[in-house]
Amino acid sequence: MSREHRPFRVAIVGRPNVGKSTLFNRLVGRRLALVDDLPGLTRDRREGDADLGGRHFTAIDTAGLDEAAADTLAARMTAATEAAVRAADVSLFLIDARAGLTPLDRHFAGLLRRFDKPIIVVANKSESAAADAGIVDAYALGLGEPVAISAEHGEGMADLLDALSAHLPAAESERAEPQPEPPLRVAVVGRPNVGKSTLVNRIVGDERLLTGPEAGITRDAIAVDWTWRDRHFRLVDTAGLRRKARVAAKLEKLAVGDALRAIRFAEVVILVVDVGQPFERQDLQIADLIEQEGRAIVIALDKWDLISDADRRVRLAELAEMAGRLLPQIAGVRLVPVSGLTGEGLDALLTAVAETHATWNRRVPTARLNRWLKGVVERHPPPAVAGRRIKLRYLTQPKARPPSFVAFCSRPDKLPDAYRRYIVNALRSDFNLAGVPIRLMLRRGENPYARRRAGPRT
């Protein structure tokens, strides 16, 4: 059958227990494949009609690739997977980002290269900051930029569609009717009774959420879809986050767990702070949690209507100084005075959310980064340790969301934390990355692309 008369086929391959069947179920929209923590559950390849952002193709779930002796069940399963790759137009090569790159991943990356078919590396289970190192390690496979997703939670599906679109045939109807942009996911978090639900109601212009003077009214994380300046938002109101020692009742524990999930799967998090009691210990812990999860953050200074006009400028300067001193990990975070009661400052708040989201997605070209690195190192060289100077040789940005950088140097384990902070602060300042988490990972070695450019030795 010719390519024009059969559906486009996408094989999902990888070692056991990396989430192939979970992704297959996500793509076909039904629980067709069994899913469990037990590795090797899938044995036969399974096909299904997939829909990803309105683009249709046939997805093929396969058994986990595994090294096995000939004439064994595992060997026959691997042979069936290889047949699926031959029949497919594109292969999605899944790795477990939390576990990092394994020798088995490297082995089967080499096997897939032999088929001379397009390969997209998919770093699954990337929903938490613990996966960042595994995503960066995936570049070592030499198969291009990995796509970070969470098949279980539906994270990163838009990025997967972008990667697949380079290979999918374009239909006339799809060219004529572009798919709508997915909503920007915004979680609204804070301590109990700081005015989160009142603020969300004021933003959407409706008494959508129950409010009142009692603390802890909100229990579930409630999502509200809304449009502002032709931009689609999904606002998620959450339960107030109290200190762990004070979270006792089972129902409140569930509510707090729901709020934490909302942070984990948001793109931008609005941290609501009461200007009458700003930056208490719990506010700082929530901000630190948001930073650890790698989310973009905007701080809403609520109940601003209680501050007199004469005191506002001085008060805002005081709060900016406090934020810079207490939250150095997100230096430059946007502080927006608002009032959920009167509606003051809401336009400025949403503008800050959109701008922070753009910063969180920012990428810096590698050539520009390395010109910058040369100047930064010349201005302030790395210290000498045990009489030997550490050399920073190459810098690249493998991913955004949040901006993440990898520096290749001579002795990464010896580079002092103070010098790492110097590099991060310089990145933040020189590339306008204010107010978002920045990840800097160190790797031993030279420029990893120099040998490839130089070609084989003679």
PDB file of N, CA, C and O in Angstrom, residues 235-305:
ATOM      1  N   LEU A 235      -7.690  29.636  34.789  1.00  0.00           N
ATOM      2  CA  LEU A 235      -7.351  30.030  36.146  1.00  0.00           C
ATOM      3  C   LEU A 235      -7.762  28.924  37.107  1.00  0.00           C
ATOM      4  O   LEU A 235      -8.897  28.445  37.053  1.00  0.00           O
ATOM      5  N   VAL A 236      -6.862  28.528  37.979  1.00  0.00           N
ATOM      6  CA  VAL A 236      -7.143  27.465  38.949  1.00  0.00           C
ATOM      7  C   VAL A 236      -7.038  28.043  40.350  1.00  0.00           C
ATOM      8  O   VAL A 236      -5.954  28.402  40.815  1.00  0.00           O
ATOM      9  N   ASP A 237      -8.184  28.172  41.011  1.00  0.00           N
ATOM     10  CA  ASP A 237      -8.204  28.609  42.408  1.00  0.00           C
ATOM     11  C   ASP A 237      -7.906  27.397  43.288  1.00  0.00           C
ATOM     12  O   ASP A 237      -8.357  26.280  43.008  1.00  0.00           O
ATOM     13  N   THR A 238      -7.152  27.609  44.348  1.00  0.00           N
ATOM     14  CA  THR A 238      -6.698  26.482  45.173  1.00  0.00           C
ATOM     15  C   THR A 238      -7.000  26.730  46.645  1.00  0.00           C
ATOM     16  O   THR A 238      -7.255  27.856  47.072  1.00  0.00           O
ATOM     17  N   ALA A 239      -6.942  25.660  47.412  1.00  0.00           N
ATOM     18  CA  ALA A 239      -7.089  25.771  48.865  1.00  0.00           C
ATOM     19  C   ALA A 239      -5.878  26.489  49.448  1.00  0.00           C
ATOM     20  O   ALA A 239      -4.775  26.413  48.920  1.00  0.00           O
ATOM     21  N   GLY A 240      -6.108  27.178  50.565  1.00  0.00           N
ATOM     22  CA  GLY A 240      -5.012  27.854  51.250  1.00  0.00           C
ATOM     23  C   GLY A 240      -3.995  26.854  51.755  1.00  0.00           C
ATOM     24  O   GLY A 240      -4.343  25.791  52.287  1.00  0.00           O
ATOM     25  N   LEU A 241      -2.721  27.190  51.599  1.00  0.00           N
ATOM     26  CA  LEU A 241      -1.640  26.300  52.005  1.00  0.00           C
ATOM     27  C   LEU A 241      -1.125  26.714  53.378  1.00  0.00           C
ATOM     28  O   LEU A 241      -0.590  27.811  53.551  1.00  0.00           O
ATOM     29  N   ARG A 242      -1.307  25.834  54.349  1.00  0.00           N
ATOM     30  CA  ARG A 242      -0.808  26.090  55.703  1.00  0.00           C
ATOM     31  C   ARG A 242       0.445  25.262  55.936  1.00  0.00           C
ATOM     32  O   ARG A 242       0.785  24.381  55.154  1.00  0.00           O
ATOM     33  N   ARG A 243       1.116  25.568  57.030  1.00  0.00           N
ATOM     34  CA  ARG A 243       2.299  24.781  57.380  1.00  0.00           C
ATOM     35  C   ARG A 243       1.926  23.323  57.570  1.00  0.00           C
ATOM     36  O   ARG A 243       0.859  22.997  58.082  1.00  0.00           O
ATOM     37  N   LYS A 244       2.837  22.434  57.167  1.00  0.00           N
ATOM     38  CA  LYS A 244       2.544  21.001  57.191  1.00  0.00           C
ATOM     39  C   LYS A 244       2.116  20.528  58.583  1.00  0.00           C
ATOM     40  O   LYS A 244       1.218  19.702  58.721  1.00  0.00           O
ATOM     41  N   ALA A 245       2.724  21.074  59.632  1.00  0.00           N
ATOM     42  CA  ALA A 245       2.396  20.636  60.989  1.00  0.00           C
ATOM     43  C   ALA A 245       0.955  20.962  61.362  1.00  0.00           C
ATOM     44  O   ALA A 245       0.364  20.327  62.235  1.00  0.00           O
ATOM     45  N   ARG A 246       0.362  21.952  60.690  1.00  0.00           N
ATOM     46  CA  ARG A 246      -0.998  22.356  61.022  1.00  0.00           C
ATOM     47  C   ARG A 246      -2.029  21.716  60.103  1.00  0.00           C
ATOM     48  O   ARG A 246      -3.214  21.945  60.260  1.00  0.00           O
ATOM     49  N   VAL A 247      -1.578  20.937  59.119  1.00  0.00           N
ATOM     50  CA  VAL A 247      -2.507  20.252  58.212  1.00  0.00           C
ATOM     51  C   VAL A 247      -2.820  18.899  58.819  1.00  0.00           C
ATOM     52  O   VAL A 247      -2.072  17.938  58.668  1.00  0.00           O
ATOM     53  N   ALA A 248      -3.940  18.817  59.542  1.00  0.00           N
ATOM     54  CA  ALA A 248      -4.224  17.613  60.316  1.00  0.00           C
ATOM     55  C   ALA A 248      -5.342  16.781  59.714  1.00  0.00           C
ATOM     56  O   ALA A 248      -5.192  15.582  59.494  1.00  0.00           O
ATOM     57  N   ALA A 249      -6.478  17.407  59.439  1.00  0.00           N
ATOM     58  CA  ALA A 249      -7.640  16.643  58.992  1.00  0.00           C
ATOM     59  C   ALA A 249      -7.394  16.036  57.617  1.00  0.00           C
ATOM     60  O   ALA A 249      -6.718  16.624  56.769  1.00  0.00           O
ATOM     61  N   LYS A 250      -7.949  14.846  57.422  1.00  0.00           N
ATOM     62  CA  LYS A 250      -7.756  14.144  56.149  1.00  0.00           C
ATOM     63  C   LYS A 250      -8.262  14.965  54.984  1.00  0.00           C
ATOM     64  O   LYS A 250      -7.614  15.052  53.927  1.00  0.00           O
ATOM     65  N   LEU A 251      -9.431  15.615  55.135  1.00  0.00           N
ATOM     66  CA  LEU A 251     -10.008  16.402  54.053  1.00  0.00           C
ATOM     67  C   LEU A 251      -9.090  17.559  53.683  1.00  0.00           C
ATOM     68  O   LEU A 251      -8.892  17.862  52.506  1.00  0.00           O
ATOM     69  N   GLU A 252      -8.493  18.196  54.693  1.00  0.00           N
ATOM     70  CA  GLU A 252      -7.596  19.316  54.400  1.00  0.00           C
ATOM     71  C   GLU A 252      -6.318  18.815  53.727  1.00  0.00           C
ATOM     72  O   GLU A 252      -5.770  19.472  52.847  1.00  0.00           O
ATOM     73  N   LYS A 253      -5.851  17.643  54.128  1.00  0.00           N
ATOM     74  CA  LYS A 253      -4.672  17.087  53.466  1.00  0.00           C
ATOM     75  C   LYS A 253      -4.947  16.857  51.978  1.00  0.00           C
ATOM     76  O   LYS A 253      -4.090  17.132  51.136  1.00  0.00           O
ATOM     77  N   LEU A 254      -6.141  16.362  51.666  1.00  0.00           N
ATOM     78  CA  LEU A 254      -6.498  16.146  50.260  1.00  0.00           C
ATOM     79  C   LEU A 254      -6.558  17.469  49.512  1.00  0.00           C
ATOM     80  O   LEU A 254      -6.118  17.567  48.356  1.00  0.00           O
ATOM     81  N   ALA A 255      -7.122  18.501  50.166  1.00  0.00           N
ATOM     82  CA  ALA A 255      -7.225  19.811  49.531  1.00  0.00           C
ATOM     83  C   ALA A 255      -5.845  20.394  49.258  1.00  0.00           C
ATOM     84  O   ALA A 255      -5.591  20.953  48.190  1.00  0.00           O
ATOM     85  N   VAL A 256      -4.943  20.264  50.219  1.00  0.00           N
ATOM     86  CA  VAL A 256      -3.585  20.764  50.036  1.00  0.00           C
ATOM     87  C   VAL A 256      -2.874  19.992  48.926  1.00  0.00           C
ATOM     88  O   VAL A 256      -2.160  20.574  48.101  1.00  0.00           O
ATOM     89  N   GLY A 257      -3.089  18.674  48.884  1.00  0.00           N
ATOM     90  CA  GLY A 257      -2.502  17.875  47.808  1.00  0.00           C
ATOM     91  C   GLY A 257      -2.991  18.328  46.446  1.00  0.00           C
ATOM     92  O   GLY A 257      -2.226  18.384  45.478  1.00  0.00           O
ATOM     93  N   ASP A 258      -4.273  18.687  46.361  1.00  0.00           N
ATOM     94  CA  ASP A 258      -4.835  19.194  45.113  1.00  0.00           C
ATOM     95  C   ASP A 258      -4.174  20.509  44.726  1.00  0.00           C
ATOM     96  O   ASP A 258      -3.883  20.753  43.547  1.00  0.00           O
ATOM     97  N   ALA A 259      -3.937  21.381  45.714  1.00  0.00           N
ATOM     98  CA  ALA A 259      -3.280  22.661  45.445  1.00  0.00           C
ATOM     99  C   ALA A 259      -1.853  22.457  44.949  1.00  0.00           C
ATOM    100  O   ALA A 259      -1.393  23.146  44.031  1.00  0.00           O
ATOM    101  N   LEU A 260      -1.147  21.508  45.548  1.00  0.00           N
ATOM    102  CA  LEU A 260       0.223  21.238  45.121  1.00  0.00           C
ATOM    103  C   LEU A 260       0.261  20.697  43.698  1.00  0.00           C
ATOM    104  O   LEU A 260       1.159  21.035  42.920  1.00  0.00           O
ATOM    105  N   ARG A 261      -0.716  19.874  43.333  1.00  0.00           N
ATOM    106  CA  ARG A 261      -0.787  19.388  41.952  1.00  0.00           C
ATOM    107  C   ARG A 261      -1.067  20.540  40.995  1.00  0.00           C
ATOM    108  O   ARG A 261      -0.545  20.569  39.875  1.00  0.00           O
ATOM    109  N   ALA A 262      -1.901  21.491  41.417  1.00  0.00           N
ATOM    110  CA  ALA A 262      -2.196  22.642  40.569  1.00  0.00           C
ATOM    111  C   ALA A 262      -0.928  23.442  40.286  1.00  0.00           C
ATOM    112  O   ALA A 262      -0.712  23.914  39.164  1.00  0.00           O
ATOM    113  N   ILE A 263      -0.069  23.596  41.293  1.00  0.00           N
ATOM    114  CA  ILE A 263       1.215  24.277  41.089  1.00  0.00           C
ATOM    115  C   ILE A 263       2.067  23.491  40.103  1.00  0.00           C
ATOM    116  O   ILE A 263       2.651  24.045  39.169  1.00  0.00           O
ATOM    117  N   ARG A 264       2.114  22.190  40.289  1.00  0.00           N
ATOM    118  CA  ARG A 264       3.001  21.340  39.484  1.00  0.00           C
ATOM    119  C   ARG A 264       2.642  21.388  38.004  1.00  0.00           C
ATOM    120  O   ARG A 264       3.516  21.319  37.141  1.00  0.00           O
ATOM    121  N   PHE A 265       1.347  21.537  37.700  1.00  0.00           N
ATOM    122  CA  PHE A 265       0.916  21.480  36.304  1.00  0.00           C
ATOM    123  C   PHE A 265       0.544  22.840  35.738  1.00  0.00           C
ATOM    124  O   PHE A 265       0.038  22.922  34.628  1.00  0.00           O
ATOM    125  N   ALA A 266       0.804  23.905  36.496  1.00  0.00           N
ATOM    126  CA  ALA A 266       0.589  25.252  35.980  1.00  0.00           C
ATOM    127  C   ALA A 266       1.792  25.689  35.153  1.00  0.00           C
ATOM    128  O   ALA A 266       2.872  25.104  35.231  1.00  0.00           O
ATOM    129  N   GLU A 267       1.579  26.726  34.354  1.00  0.00           N
ATOM    130  CA  GLU A 267       2.695  27.377  33.671  1.00  0.00           C
ATOM    131  C   GLU A 267       3.135  28.607  34.463  1.00  0.00           C
ATOM    132  O   GLU A 267       4.322  28.855  34.627  1.00  0.00           O
ATOM    133  N   VAL A 268       2.164  29.382  34.916  1.00  0.00           N
ATOM    134  CA  VAL A 268       2.435  30.548  35.755  1.00  0.00           C
ATOM    135  C   VAL A 268       1.646  30.390  37.047  1.00  0.00           C
ATOM    136  O   VAL A 268       0.492  29.944  37.032  1.00  0.00           O
ATOM    137  N   VAL A 269       2.267  30.742  38.173  1.00  0.00           N
ATOM    138  CA  VAL A 269       1.605  30.682  39.466  1.00  0.00           C
ATOM    139  C   VAL A 269       1.523  32.098  40.028  1.00  0.00           C
ATOM    140  O   VAL A 269       2.540  32.798  40.114  1.00  0.00           O
ATOM    141  N   ILE A 270       0.303  32.522  40.376  1.00  0.00           N
ATOM    142  CA  ILE A 270       0.113  33.801  41.061  1.00  0.00           C
ATOM    143  C   ILE A 270       0.114  33.507  42.555  1.00  0.00           C
ATOM    144  O   ILE A 270      -0.770  32.810  43.061  1.00  0.00           O
ATOM    145  N   LEU A 271       1.116  34.021  43.256  1.00  0.00           N
ATOM    146  CA  LEU A 271       1.181  33.892  44.712  1.00  0.00           C
ATOM    147  C   LEU A 271       0.523  35.127  45.321  1.00  0.00           C
ATOM    148  O   LEU A 271       1.021  36.246  45.162  1.00  0.00           O
ATOM    149  N   VAL A 272      -0.605  34.932  45.992  1.00  0.00           N
ATOM    150  CA  VAL A 272      -1.348  36.041  46.585  1.00  0.00           C
ATOM    151  C   VAL A 272      -0.824  36.288  47.999  1.00  0.00           C
ATOM    152  O   VAL A 272      -0.818  35.374  48.834  1.00  0.00           O
ATOM    153  N   VAL A 273      -0.391  37.517  48.243  1.00  0.00           N
ATOM    154  CA  VAL A 273       0.182  37.914  49.531  1.00  0.00           C
ATOM    155  C   VAL A 273      -0.672  39.039  50.115  1.00  0.00           C
ATOM    156  O   VAL A 273      -1.038  39.977  49.404  1.00  0.00           O
ATOM    157  N   ASP A 274      -0.994  38.934  51.380  1.00  0.00           N
ATOM    158  CA  ASP A 274      -1.751  39.971  52.078  1.00  0.00           C
ATOM    159  C   ASP A 274      -0.789  41.107  52.443  1.00  0.00           C
ATOM    160  O   ASP A 274       0.158  40.901  53.202  1.00  0.00           O
ATOM    161  N   VAL A 275      -1.047  42.329  51.908  1.00  0.00           N
ATOM    162  CA  VAL A 275      -0.120  43.429  52.175  1.00  0.00           C
ATOM    163  C   VAL A 275      -0.101  43.816  53.648  1.00  0.00           C
ATOM    164  O   VAL A 275       0.848  44.463  54.108  1.00  0.00           O
ATOM    165  N   GLY A 276      -1.136  43.427  54.387  1.00  0.00           N
ATOM    166  CA  GLY A 276      -1.134  43.712  55.820  1.00  0.00           C
ATOM    167  C   GLY A 276      -0.220  42.789  56.590  1.00  0.00           C
ATOM    168  O   GLY A 276       0.235  43.135  57.700  1.00  0.00           O
ATOM    169  N   GLN A 277       0.084  41.605  56.038  1.00  0.00           N
ATOM    170  CA  GLN A 277       0.988  40.631  56.662  1.00  0.00           C
ATOM    171  C   GLN A 277       1.864  40.022  55.573  1.00  0.00           C
ATOM    172  O   GLN A 277       1.771  38.840  55.267  1.00  0.00           O
ATOM    173  N   PRO A 278       2.751  40.816  54.971  1.00  0.00           N
ATOM    174  CA  PRO A 278       3.478  40.345  53.780  1.00  0.00           C
ATOM    175  C   PRO A 278       4.667  39.458  54.112  1.00  0.00           C
ATOM    176  O   PRO A 278       5.328  39.631  55.144  1.00  0.00           O
ATOM    177  N   PHE A 279       4.911  38.519  53.221  1.00  0.00           N
ATOM    178  CA  PHE A 279       6.114  37.686  53.247  1.00  0.00           C
ATOM    179  C   PHE A 279       6.348  37.038  54.603  1.00  0.00           C
ATOM    180  O   PHE A 279       7.450  37.073  55.159  1.00  0.00           O
ATOM    181  N   GLU A 280       5.265  36.438  55.127  1.00  0.00           N
ATOM    182  CA  GLU A 280       5.431  35.613  56.304  1.00  0.00           C
ATOM    183  C   GLU A 280       6.134  34.313  55.914  1.00  0.00           C
ATOM    184  O   GLU A 280       6.316  34.012  54.732  1.00  0.00           O
ATOM    185  N   ARG A 281       6.501  33.564  56.908  1.00  0.00           N
ATOM    186  CA  ARG A 281       7.284  32.350  56.648  1.00  0.00           C
ATOM    187  C   ARG A 281       6.586  31.421  55.653  1.00  0.00           C
ATOM    188  O   ARG A 281       7.225  30.869  54.763  1.00  0.00           O
ATOM    189  N   GLN A 282       5.271  31.288  55.777  1.00  0.00           N
ATOM    190  CA  GLN A 282       4.550  30.396  54.875  1.00  0.00           C
ATOM    191  C   GLN A 282       4.541  30.939  53.446  1.00  0.00           C
ATOM    192  O   GLN A 282       4.613  30.165  52.489  1.00  0.00           O
ATOM    193  N   ASP A 283       4.460  32.260  53.278  1.00  0.00           N
ATOM    194  CA  ASP A 283       4.556  32.848  51.936  1.00  0.00           C
ATOM    195  C   ASP A 283       5.886  32.475  51.285  1.00  0.00           C
ATOM    196  O   ASP A 283       5.936  32.104  50.106  1.00  0.00           O
ATOM    197  N   LEU A 284       6.951  32.572  52.067  1.00  0.00           N
ATOM    198  CA  LEU A 284       8.280  32.276  51.535  1.00  0.00           C
ATOM    199  C   LEU A 284       8.416  30.798  51.191  1.00  0.00           C
ATOM    200  O   LEU A 284       9.035  30.434  50.179  1.00  0.00           O
ATOM    201  N   GLN A 285       7.827  29.926  52.007  1.00  0.00           N
ATOM    202  CA  GLN A 285       7.890  28.493  51.722  1.00  0.00           C
ATOM    203  C   GLN A 285       7.112  28.149  50.458  1.00  0.00           C
ATOM    204  O   GLN A 285       7.535  27.309  49.664  1.00  0.00           O
ATOM    205  N   ILE A 286       5.971  28.807  50.253  1.00  0.00           N
ATOM    206  CA  ILE A 286       5.190  28.565  49.040  1.00  0.00           C
ATOM    207  C   ILE A 286       5.969  29.049  47.822  1.00  0.00           C
ATOM    208  O   ILE A 286       6.043  28.357  46.794  1.00  0.00           O
ATOM    209  N   ALA A 287       6.584  30.237  47.924  1.00  0.00           N
ATOM    210  CA  ALA A 287       7.385  30.755  46.807  1.00  0.00           C
ATOM    211  C   ALA A 287       8.541  29.816  46.488  1.00  0.00           C
ATOM    212  O   ALA A 287       8.854  29.566  45.316  1.00  0.00           O
ATOM    213  N   ASP A 288       9.174  29.262  47.523  1.00  0.00           N
ATOM    214  CA  ASP A 288      10.283  28.336  47.310  1.00  0.00           C
ATOM    215  C   ASP A 288       9.804  27.047  46.638  1.00  0.00           C
ATOM    216  O   ASP A 288      10.480  26.500  45.766  1.00  0.00           O
ATOM    217  N   LEU A 289       8.611  26.579  47.024  1.00  0.00           N
ATOM    218  CA  LEU A 289       8.045  25.390  46.385  1.00  0.00           C
ATOM    219  C   LEU A 289       7.790  25.641  44.902  1.00  0.00           C
ATOM    220  O   LEU A 289       8.085  24.790  44.053  1.00  0.00           O
ATOM    221  N   ILE A 290       7.240  26.802  44.576  1.00  0.00           N
ATOM    222  CA  ILE A 290       6.978  27.147  43.174  1.00  0.00           C
ATOM    223  C   ILE A 290       8.288  27.156  42.388  1.00  0.00           C
ATOM    224  O   ILE A 290       8.364  26.640  41.269  1.00  0.00           O
ATOM    225  N   GLU A 291       9.340  27.742  42.992  1.00  0.00           N
ATOM    226  CA  GLU A 291      10.636  27.797  42.311  1.00  0.00           C
ATOM    227  C   GLU A 291      11.203  26.394  42.112  1.00  0.00           C
ATOM    228  O   GLU A 291      11.738  26.078  41.045  1.00  0.00           O
ATOM    229  N   GLN A 292      11.084  25.542  43.121  1.00  0.00           N
ATOM    230  CA  GLN A 292      11.600  24.175  43.006  1.00  0.00           C
ATOM    231  C   GLN A 292      10.886  23.400  41.897  1.00  0.00           C
ATOM    232  O   GLN A 292      11.499  22.563  41.230  1.00  0.00           O
ATOM    233  N   GLU A 293       9.601  23.672  41.712  1.00  0.00           N
ATOM    234  CA  GLU A 293       8.855  23.007  40.643  1.00  0.00           C
ATOM    235  C   GLU A 293       9.135  23.620  39.271  1.00  0.00           C
ATOM    236  O   GLU A 293       8.659  23.121  38.251  1.00  0.00           O
ATOM    237  N   GLY A 294       9.885  24.729  39.255  1.00  0.00           N
ATOM    238  CA  GLY A 294      10.262  25.331  37.972  1.00  0.00           C
ATOM    239  C   GLY A 294       9.166  26.137  37.315  1.00  0.00           C
ATOM    240  O   GLY A 294       9.219  26.384  36.104  1.00  0.00           O
ATOM    241  N   ARG A 295       8.173  26.561  38.083  1.00  0.00           N
ATOM    242  CA  ARG A 295       7.070  27.334  37.493  1.00  0.00           C
ATOM    243  C   ARG A 295       7.408  28.823  37.480  1.00  0.00           C
ATOM    244  O   ARG A 295       8.133  29.328  38.337  1.00  0.00           O
ATOM    245  N   ALA A 296       6.837  29.551  36.528  1.00  0.00           N
ATOM    246  CA  ALA A 296       6.944  31.008  36.535  1.00  0.00           C
ATOM    247  C   ALA A 296       6.066  31.551  37.655  1.00  0.00           C
ATOM    248  O   ALA A 296       5.037  30.963  37.995  1.00  0.00           O
ATOM    249  N   ILE A 297       6.445  32.695  38.229  1.00  0.00           N
ATOM    250  CA  ILE A 297       5.731  33.204  39.396  1.00  0.00           C
ATOM    251  C   ILE A 297       5.529  34.708  39.287  1.00  0.00           C
ATOM    252  O   ILE A 297       6.413  35.442  38.831  1.00  0.00           O
ATOM    253  N   VAL A 298       4.330  35.142  39.681  1.00  0.00           N
ATOM    254  CA  VAL A 298       3.997  36.552  39.828  1.00  0.00           C
ATOM    255  C   VAL A 298       3.399  36.703  41.226  1.00  0.00           C
ATOM    256  O   VAL A 298       2.591  35.874  41.650  1.00  0.00           O
ATOM    257  N   ILE A 299       3.808  37.743  41.954  1.00  0.00           N
ATOM    258  CA  ILE A 299       3.283  37.970  43.300  1.00  0.00           C
ATOM    259  C   ILE A 299       2.232  39.075  43.260  1.00  0.00           C
ATOM    260  O   ILE A 299       2.532  40.195  42.830  1.00  0.00           O
ATOM    261  N   ALA A 300       1.011  38.718  43.663  1.00  0.00           N
ATOM    262  CA  ALA A 300      -0.086  39.682  43.736  1.00  0.00           C
ATOM    263  C   ALA A 300      -0.165  40.218  45.162  1.00  0.00           C
ATOM    264  O   ALA A 300      -0.402  39.453  46.104  1.00  0.00           O
ATOM    265  N   LEU A 301       0.041  41.512  45.328  1.00  0.00           N
ATOM    266  CA  LEU A 301      -0.035  42.156  46.639  1.00  0.00           C
ATOM    267  C   LEU A 301      -1.486  42.559  46.875  1.00  0.00           C
ATOM    268  O   LEU A 301      -1.923  43.652  46.480  1.00  0.00           O
ATOM    269  N   ASP A 302      -2.256  41.665  47.480  1.00  0.00           N
ATOM    270  CA  ASP A 302      -3.698  41.856  47.593  1.00  0.00           C
ATOM    271  C   ASP A 302      -4.053  42.769  48.768  1.00  0.00           C
ATOM    272  O   ASP A 302      -3.256  43.001  49.672  1.00  0.00           O
ATOM    273  N   LYS A 303      -5.305  43.256  48.712  1.00  0.00           N
ATOM    274  CA  LYS A 303      -5.866  44.179  49.706  1.00  0.00           C
ATOM    275  C   LYS A 303      -5.135  45.531  49.673  1.00  0.00           C
ATOM    276  O   LYS A 303      -4.982  46.213  50.682  1.00  0.00           O
ATOM    277  N   TRP A 304      -4.706  45.908  48.450  1.00  0.00           N
ATOM    278  CA  TRP A 304      -4.011  47.174  48.250  1.00  0.00           C
ATOM    279  C   TRP A 304      -4.923  48.374  48.530  1.00  0.00           C
ATOM    280  O   TRP A 304      -4.443  49.479  48.792  1.00  0.00           O
ATOM    281  N   ASP A 305      -6.234  48.144  48.478  1.00  0.00           N
ATOM    282  CA  ASP A 305      -7.172  49.231  48.770  1.00  0.00           C
ATOM    283  C   ASP A 305      -7.068  49.703  50.212  1.00  0.00           C
ATOM    284  O   ASP A 305      -7.543  50.803  50.547  1.00  0.00           O
TER     285      ASP A 305
END
